[in-house]
Coordinates of N, CA and C in Angstrom, one line a residue:
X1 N 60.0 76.0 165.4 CA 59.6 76.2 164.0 C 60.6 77.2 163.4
X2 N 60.9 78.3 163.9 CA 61.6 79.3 163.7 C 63.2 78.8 163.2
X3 N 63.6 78.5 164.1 CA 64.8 77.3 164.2 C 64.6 76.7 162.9
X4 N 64.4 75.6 162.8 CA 63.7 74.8 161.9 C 63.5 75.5 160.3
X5 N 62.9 76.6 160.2 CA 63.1 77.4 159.1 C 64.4 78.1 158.6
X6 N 64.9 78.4 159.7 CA 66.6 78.9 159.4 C 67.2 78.3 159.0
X7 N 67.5 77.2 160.0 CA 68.4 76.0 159.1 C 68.2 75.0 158.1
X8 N 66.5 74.6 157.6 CA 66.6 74.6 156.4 C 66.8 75.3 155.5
X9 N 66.6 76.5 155.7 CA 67.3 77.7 154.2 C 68.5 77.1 154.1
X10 N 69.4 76.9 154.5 CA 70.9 76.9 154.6 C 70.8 74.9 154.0
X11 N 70.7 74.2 154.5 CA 70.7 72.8 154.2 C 69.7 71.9 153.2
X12 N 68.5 73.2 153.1 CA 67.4 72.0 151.8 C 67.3 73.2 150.5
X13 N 67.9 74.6 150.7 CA 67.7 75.7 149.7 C 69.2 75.7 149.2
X14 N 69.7 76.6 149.8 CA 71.0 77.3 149.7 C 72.0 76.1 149.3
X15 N 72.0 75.1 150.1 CA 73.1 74.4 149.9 C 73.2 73.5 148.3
X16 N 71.7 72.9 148.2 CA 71.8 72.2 147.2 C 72.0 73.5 145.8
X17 N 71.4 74.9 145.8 CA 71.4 75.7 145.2 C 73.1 76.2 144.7
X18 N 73.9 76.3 145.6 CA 75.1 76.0 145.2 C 75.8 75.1 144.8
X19 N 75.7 73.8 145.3 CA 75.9 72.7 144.9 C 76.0 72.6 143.3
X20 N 74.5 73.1 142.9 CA 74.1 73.0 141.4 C 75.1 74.0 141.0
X21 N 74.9 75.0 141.1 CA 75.8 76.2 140.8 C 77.3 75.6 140.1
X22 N 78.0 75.2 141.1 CA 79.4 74.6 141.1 C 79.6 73.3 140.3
X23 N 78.6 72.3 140.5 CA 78.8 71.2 139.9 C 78.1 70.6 139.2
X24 N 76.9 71.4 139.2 CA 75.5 70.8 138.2 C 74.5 69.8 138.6
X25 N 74.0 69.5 138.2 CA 72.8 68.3 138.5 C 73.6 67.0 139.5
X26 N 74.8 66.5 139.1 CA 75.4 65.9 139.8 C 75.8 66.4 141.1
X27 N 76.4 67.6 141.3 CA 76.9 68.0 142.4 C 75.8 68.4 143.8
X28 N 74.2 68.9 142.8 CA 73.2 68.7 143.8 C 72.7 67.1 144.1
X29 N 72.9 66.6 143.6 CA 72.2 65.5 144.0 C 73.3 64.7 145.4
X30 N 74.5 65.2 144.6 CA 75.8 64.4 145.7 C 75.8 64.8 147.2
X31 N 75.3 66.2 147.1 CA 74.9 67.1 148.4 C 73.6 66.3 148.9
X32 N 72.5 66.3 148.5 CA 71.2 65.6 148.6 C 71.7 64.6 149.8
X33 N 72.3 63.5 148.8 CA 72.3 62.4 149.3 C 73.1 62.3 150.9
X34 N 74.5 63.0 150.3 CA 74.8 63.2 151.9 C 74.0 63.6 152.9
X35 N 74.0 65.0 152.7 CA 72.8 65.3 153.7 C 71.5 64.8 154.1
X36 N 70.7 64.0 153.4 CA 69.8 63.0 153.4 C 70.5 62.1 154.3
X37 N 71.1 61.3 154.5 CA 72.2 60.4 154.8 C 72.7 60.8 156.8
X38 N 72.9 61.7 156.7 CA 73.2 63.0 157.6 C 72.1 62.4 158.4
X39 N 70.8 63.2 158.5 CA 69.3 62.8 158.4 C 69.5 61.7 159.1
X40 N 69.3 60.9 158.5 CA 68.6 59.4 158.7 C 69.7 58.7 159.8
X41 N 70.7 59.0 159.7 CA 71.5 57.8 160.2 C 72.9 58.8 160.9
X42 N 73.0 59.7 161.2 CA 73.6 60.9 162.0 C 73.5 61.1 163.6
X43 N 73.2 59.6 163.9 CA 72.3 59.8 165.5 C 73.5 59.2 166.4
X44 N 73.3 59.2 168.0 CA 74.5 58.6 169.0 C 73.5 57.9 169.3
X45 N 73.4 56.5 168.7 CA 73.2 55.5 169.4 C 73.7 54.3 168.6
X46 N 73.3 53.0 168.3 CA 73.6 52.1 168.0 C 73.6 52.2 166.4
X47 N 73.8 53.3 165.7 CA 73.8 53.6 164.3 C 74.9 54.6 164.1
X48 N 75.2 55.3 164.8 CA 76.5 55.9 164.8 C 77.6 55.7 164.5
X49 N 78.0 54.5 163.9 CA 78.9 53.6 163.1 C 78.7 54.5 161.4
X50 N 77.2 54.1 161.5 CA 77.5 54.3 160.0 C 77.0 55.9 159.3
X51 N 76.8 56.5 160.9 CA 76.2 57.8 160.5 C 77.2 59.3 160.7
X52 N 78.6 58.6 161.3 CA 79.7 59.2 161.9 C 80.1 59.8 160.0
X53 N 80.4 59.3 158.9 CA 80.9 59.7 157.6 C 79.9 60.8 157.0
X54 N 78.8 60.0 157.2 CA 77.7 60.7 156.7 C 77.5 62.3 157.4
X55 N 77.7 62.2 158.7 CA 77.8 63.6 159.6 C 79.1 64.7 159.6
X56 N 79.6 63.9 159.0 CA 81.3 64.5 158.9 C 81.4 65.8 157.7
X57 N 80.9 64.5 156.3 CA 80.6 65.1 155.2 C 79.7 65.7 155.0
X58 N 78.5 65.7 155.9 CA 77.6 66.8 155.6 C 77.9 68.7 156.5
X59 N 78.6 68.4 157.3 CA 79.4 69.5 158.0 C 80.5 70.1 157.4
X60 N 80.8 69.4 156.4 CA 82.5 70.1 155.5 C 81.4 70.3 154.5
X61 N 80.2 69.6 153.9 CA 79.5 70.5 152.3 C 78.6 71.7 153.0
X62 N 78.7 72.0 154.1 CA 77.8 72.8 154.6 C 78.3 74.0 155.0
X63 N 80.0 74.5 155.4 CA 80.5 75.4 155.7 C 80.3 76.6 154.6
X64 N 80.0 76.7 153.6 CA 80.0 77.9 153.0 C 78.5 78.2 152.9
X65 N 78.1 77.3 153.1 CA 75.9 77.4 152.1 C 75.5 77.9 153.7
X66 N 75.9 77.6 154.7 CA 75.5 78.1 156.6 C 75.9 79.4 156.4
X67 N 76.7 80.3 155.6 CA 77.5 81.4 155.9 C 76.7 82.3 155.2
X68 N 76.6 81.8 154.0 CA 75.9 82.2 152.6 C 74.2 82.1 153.1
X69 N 73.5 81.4 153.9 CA 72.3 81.7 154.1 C 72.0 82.9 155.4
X70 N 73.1 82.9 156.5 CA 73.0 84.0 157.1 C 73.3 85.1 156.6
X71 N 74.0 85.4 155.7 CA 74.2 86.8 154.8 C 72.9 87.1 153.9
X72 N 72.4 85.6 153.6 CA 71.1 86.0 152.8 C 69.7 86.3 153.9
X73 N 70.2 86.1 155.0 CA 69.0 86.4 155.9 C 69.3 88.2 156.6
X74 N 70.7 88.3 156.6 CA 71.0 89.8 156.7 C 70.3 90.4 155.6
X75 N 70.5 89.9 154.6 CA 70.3 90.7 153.3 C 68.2 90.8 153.8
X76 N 68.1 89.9 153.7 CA 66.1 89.7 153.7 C 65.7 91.1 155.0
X77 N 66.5 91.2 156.0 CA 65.9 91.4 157.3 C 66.3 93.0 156.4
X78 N 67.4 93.3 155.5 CA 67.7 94.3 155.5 C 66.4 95.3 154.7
X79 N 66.0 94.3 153.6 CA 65.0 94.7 152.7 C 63.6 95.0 153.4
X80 N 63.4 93.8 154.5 CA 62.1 94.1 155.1 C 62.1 94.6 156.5
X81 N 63.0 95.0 157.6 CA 63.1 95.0 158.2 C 63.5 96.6 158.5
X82 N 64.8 96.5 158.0 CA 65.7 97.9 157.9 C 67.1 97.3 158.2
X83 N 67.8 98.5 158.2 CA 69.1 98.5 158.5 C 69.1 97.8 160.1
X84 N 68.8 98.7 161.2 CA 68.8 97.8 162.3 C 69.0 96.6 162.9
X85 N 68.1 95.5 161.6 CA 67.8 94.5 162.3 C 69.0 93.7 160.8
X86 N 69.3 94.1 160.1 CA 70.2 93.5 159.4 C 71.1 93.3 159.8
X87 N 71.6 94.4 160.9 CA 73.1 94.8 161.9 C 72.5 93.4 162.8
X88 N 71.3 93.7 163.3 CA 71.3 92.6 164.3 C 71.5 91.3 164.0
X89 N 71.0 91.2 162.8 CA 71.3 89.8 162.4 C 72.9 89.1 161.9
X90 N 73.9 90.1 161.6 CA 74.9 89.9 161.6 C 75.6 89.9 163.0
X91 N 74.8 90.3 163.9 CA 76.0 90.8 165.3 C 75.5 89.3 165.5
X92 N 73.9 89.2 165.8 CA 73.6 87.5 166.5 C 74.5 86.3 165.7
X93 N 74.6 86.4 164.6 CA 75.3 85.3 163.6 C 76.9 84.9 164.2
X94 N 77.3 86.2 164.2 CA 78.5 86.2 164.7 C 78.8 85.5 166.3
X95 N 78.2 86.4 167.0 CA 78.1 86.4 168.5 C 77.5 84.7 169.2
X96 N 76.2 84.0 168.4 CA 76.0 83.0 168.6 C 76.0 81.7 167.9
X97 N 76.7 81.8 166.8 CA 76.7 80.3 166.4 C 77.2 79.5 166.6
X98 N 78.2 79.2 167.8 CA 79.3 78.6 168.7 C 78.2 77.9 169.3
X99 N 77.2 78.4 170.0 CA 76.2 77.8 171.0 C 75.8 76.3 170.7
X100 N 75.4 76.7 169.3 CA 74.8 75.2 169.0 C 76.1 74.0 168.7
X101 N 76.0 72.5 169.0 CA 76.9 71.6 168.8 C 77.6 71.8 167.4
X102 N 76.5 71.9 166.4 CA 76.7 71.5 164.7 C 77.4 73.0 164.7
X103 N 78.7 72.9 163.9 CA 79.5 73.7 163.5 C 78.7 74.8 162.3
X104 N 77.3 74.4 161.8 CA 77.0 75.1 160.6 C 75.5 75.7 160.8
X105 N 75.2 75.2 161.7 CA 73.6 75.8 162.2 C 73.1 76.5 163.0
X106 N 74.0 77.1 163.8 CA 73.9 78.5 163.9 C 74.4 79.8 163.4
X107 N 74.9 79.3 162.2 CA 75.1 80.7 161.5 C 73.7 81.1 161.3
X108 N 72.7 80.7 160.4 CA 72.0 80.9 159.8 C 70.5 80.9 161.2
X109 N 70.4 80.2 162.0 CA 69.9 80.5 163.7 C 70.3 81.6 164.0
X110 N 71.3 82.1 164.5 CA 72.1 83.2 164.9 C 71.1 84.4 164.1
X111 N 71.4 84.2 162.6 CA 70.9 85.4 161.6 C 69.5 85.5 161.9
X112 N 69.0 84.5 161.8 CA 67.1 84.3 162.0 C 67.1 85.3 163.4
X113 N 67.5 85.4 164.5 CA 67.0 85.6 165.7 C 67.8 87.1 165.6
X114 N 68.4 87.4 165.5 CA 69.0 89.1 165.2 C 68.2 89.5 164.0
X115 N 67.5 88.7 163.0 CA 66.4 89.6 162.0 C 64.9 89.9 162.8
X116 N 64.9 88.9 163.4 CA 63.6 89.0 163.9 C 63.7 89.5 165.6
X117 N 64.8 89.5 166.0 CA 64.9 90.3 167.2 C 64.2 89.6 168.4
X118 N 64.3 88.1 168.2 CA 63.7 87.2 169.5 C 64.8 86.4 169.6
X119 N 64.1 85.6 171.2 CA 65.0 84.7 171.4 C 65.3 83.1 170.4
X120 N 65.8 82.8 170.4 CA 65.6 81.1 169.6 C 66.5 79.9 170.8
X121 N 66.0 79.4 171.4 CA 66.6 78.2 172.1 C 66.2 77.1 172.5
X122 N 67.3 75.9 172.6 CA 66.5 74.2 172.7 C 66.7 74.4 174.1
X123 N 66.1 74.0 175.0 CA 66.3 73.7 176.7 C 67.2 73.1 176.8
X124 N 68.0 72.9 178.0 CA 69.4 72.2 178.0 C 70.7 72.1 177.1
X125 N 70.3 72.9 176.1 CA 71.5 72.7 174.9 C 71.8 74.1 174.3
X126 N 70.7 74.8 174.3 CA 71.4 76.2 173.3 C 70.6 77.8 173.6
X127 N 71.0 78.8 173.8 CA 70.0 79.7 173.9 C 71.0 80.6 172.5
X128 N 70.2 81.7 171.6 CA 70.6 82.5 170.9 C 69.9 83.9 170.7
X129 N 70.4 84.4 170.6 CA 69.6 86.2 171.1 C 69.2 86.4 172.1
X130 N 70.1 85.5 173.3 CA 69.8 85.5 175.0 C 69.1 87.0 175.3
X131 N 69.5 87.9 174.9 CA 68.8 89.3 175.5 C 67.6 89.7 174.7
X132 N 66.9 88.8 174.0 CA 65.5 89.4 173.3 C 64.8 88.5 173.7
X133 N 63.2 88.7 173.8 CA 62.1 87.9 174.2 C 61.7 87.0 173.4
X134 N 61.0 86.0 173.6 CA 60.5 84.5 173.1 C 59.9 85.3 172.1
X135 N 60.2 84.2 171.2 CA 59.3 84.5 169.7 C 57.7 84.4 169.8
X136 N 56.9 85.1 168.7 CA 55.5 84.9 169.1 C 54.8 84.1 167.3
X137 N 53.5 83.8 167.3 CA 53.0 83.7 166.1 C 53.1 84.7 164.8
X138 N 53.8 85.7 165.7 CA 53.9 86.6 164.3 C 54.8 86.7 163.9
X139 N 56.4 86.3 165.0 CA 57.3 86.0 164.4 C 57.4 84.8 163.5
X140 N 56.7 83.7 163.8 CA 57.0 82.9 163.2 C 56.7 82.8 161.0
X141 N 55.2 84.2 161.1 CA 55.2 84.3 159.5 C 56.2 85.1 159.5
X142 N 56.7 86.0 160.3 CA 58.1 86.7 159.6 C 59.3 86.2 159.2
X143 N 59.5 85.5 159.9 CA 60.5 83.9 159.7 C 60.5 82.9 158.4
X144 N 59.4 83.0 158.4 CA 58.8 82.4 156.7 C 59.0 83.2 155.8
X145 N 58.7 84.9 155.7 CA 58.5 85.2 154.9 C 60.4 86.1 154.5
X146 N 61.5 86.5 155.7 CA 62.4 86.9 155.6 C 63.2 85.3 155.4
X147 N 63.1 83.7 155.0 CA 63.8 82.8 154.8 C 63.4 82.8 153.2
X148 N 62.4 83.4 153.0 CA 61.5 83.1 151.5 C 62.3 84.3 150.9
X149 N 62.3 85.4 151.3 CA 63.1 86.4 150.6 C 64.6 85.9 150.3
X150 N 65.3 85.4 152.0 CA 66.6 85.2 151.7 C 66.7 83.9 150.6
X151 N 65.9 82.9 150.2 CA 66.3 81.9 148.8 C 65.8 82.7 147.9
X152 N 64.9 83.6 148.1 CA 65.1 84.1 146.4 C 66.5 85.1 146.0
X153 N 66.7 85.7 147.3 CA 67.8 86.6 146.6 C 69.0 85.7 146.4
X154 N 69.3 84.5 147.0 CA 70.1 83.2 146.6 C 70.4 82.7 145.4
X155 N 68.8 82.3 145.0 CA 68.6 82.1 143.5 C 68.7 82.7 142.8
X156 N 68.4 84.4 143.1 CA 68.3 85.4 142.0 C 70.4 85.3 141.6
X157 N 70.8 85.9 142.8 CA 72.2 85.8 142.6 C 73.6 84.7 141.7
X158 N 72.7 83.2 142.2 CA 73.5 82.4 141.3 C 72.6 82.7 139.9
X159 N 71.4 82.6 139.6 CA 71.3 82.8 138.6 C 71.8 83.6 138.0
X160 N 72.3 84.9 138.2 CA 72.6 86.0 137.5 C 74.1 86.2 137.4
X161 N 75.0 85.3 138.1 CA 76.4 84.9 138.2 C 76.6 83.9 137.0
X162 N 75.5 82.9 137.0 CA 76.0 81.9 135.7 C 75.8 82.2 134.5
X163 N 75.2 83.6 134.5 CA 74.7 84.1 132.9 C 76.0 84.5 132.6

């Protein structure tokens, strides 16, 4: 779940939020659709033909809005957390986003698990914040509620950029 909340900030918040930013109603929707696209048809099996473009381009519109949501999850952890865990979430960001396959989802993983100072990992594929303990239910509303800070300070920012 944890997981899951990080990297939507970055791919259903942040990204189309710049998107708009840069290119307007068009440019979010053109994000949308790739990434939707991404989604659906981004798998290794007998769809991989047509989901290889769709996965390609959603990895190149995704390099800045993955960078830009773990800065905005530094920033959240900094507000509600303290300085500490803001460091942490920059050191995790840095230190683990290589782990995961996708070139853009563990930035903002990486950030989630150094804010909240747990582990985050898939079995067989990825571990992040290896030296902190399994998340619990309480991390999980902190996770909600430092991903809900990091899109507002997102929003607050482009908005206050395009004035």
């Amino acid at each position: 779940t944890i997981e899951s909340v990080a990297e939507n900030l970055g791919d259903s918040i942040v990204a189309p939020v710049l998107a708009f930013a840069a290119r307007g109603l068009p440019g979010a929707a053109v994000y949308r659709v790739v990434n939707t696209a991404d989604a659906m048809f981004g798998y290794r099996d007998d769809r991989e033909w047509l989901g290889k473009s769709a996965a390609r381009a959603d990895d190149v519109l995704n390099v800045v809005p993955s960078r830009v949501a773990a800065a905005a999850l530094a920033a959240a952890a900094l507000a509600l957390e303290g300085p500490a865990r803001a460091r942490a979430a920059v050191a995790a960001a840095r230190r683990d986003h290589g782990a995961l396959a996708s070139p853009n989802a563990g930035w903002p993983i990486g950030a989630m698990a150094g804010a909240l100072g747990c582990r985050l990992d898939k079995p067989g594929h990825y571990v992040v914040g290896r030296d902190w303990p399994a998340p619990t239910a309480r991390d999980v509303r902190r996770a909600a509620g430092t991903a809900g800070l990091a899109a507002a300070l997102v929003a607050g920012t482009v908005s206050v950029t395009a004035c």
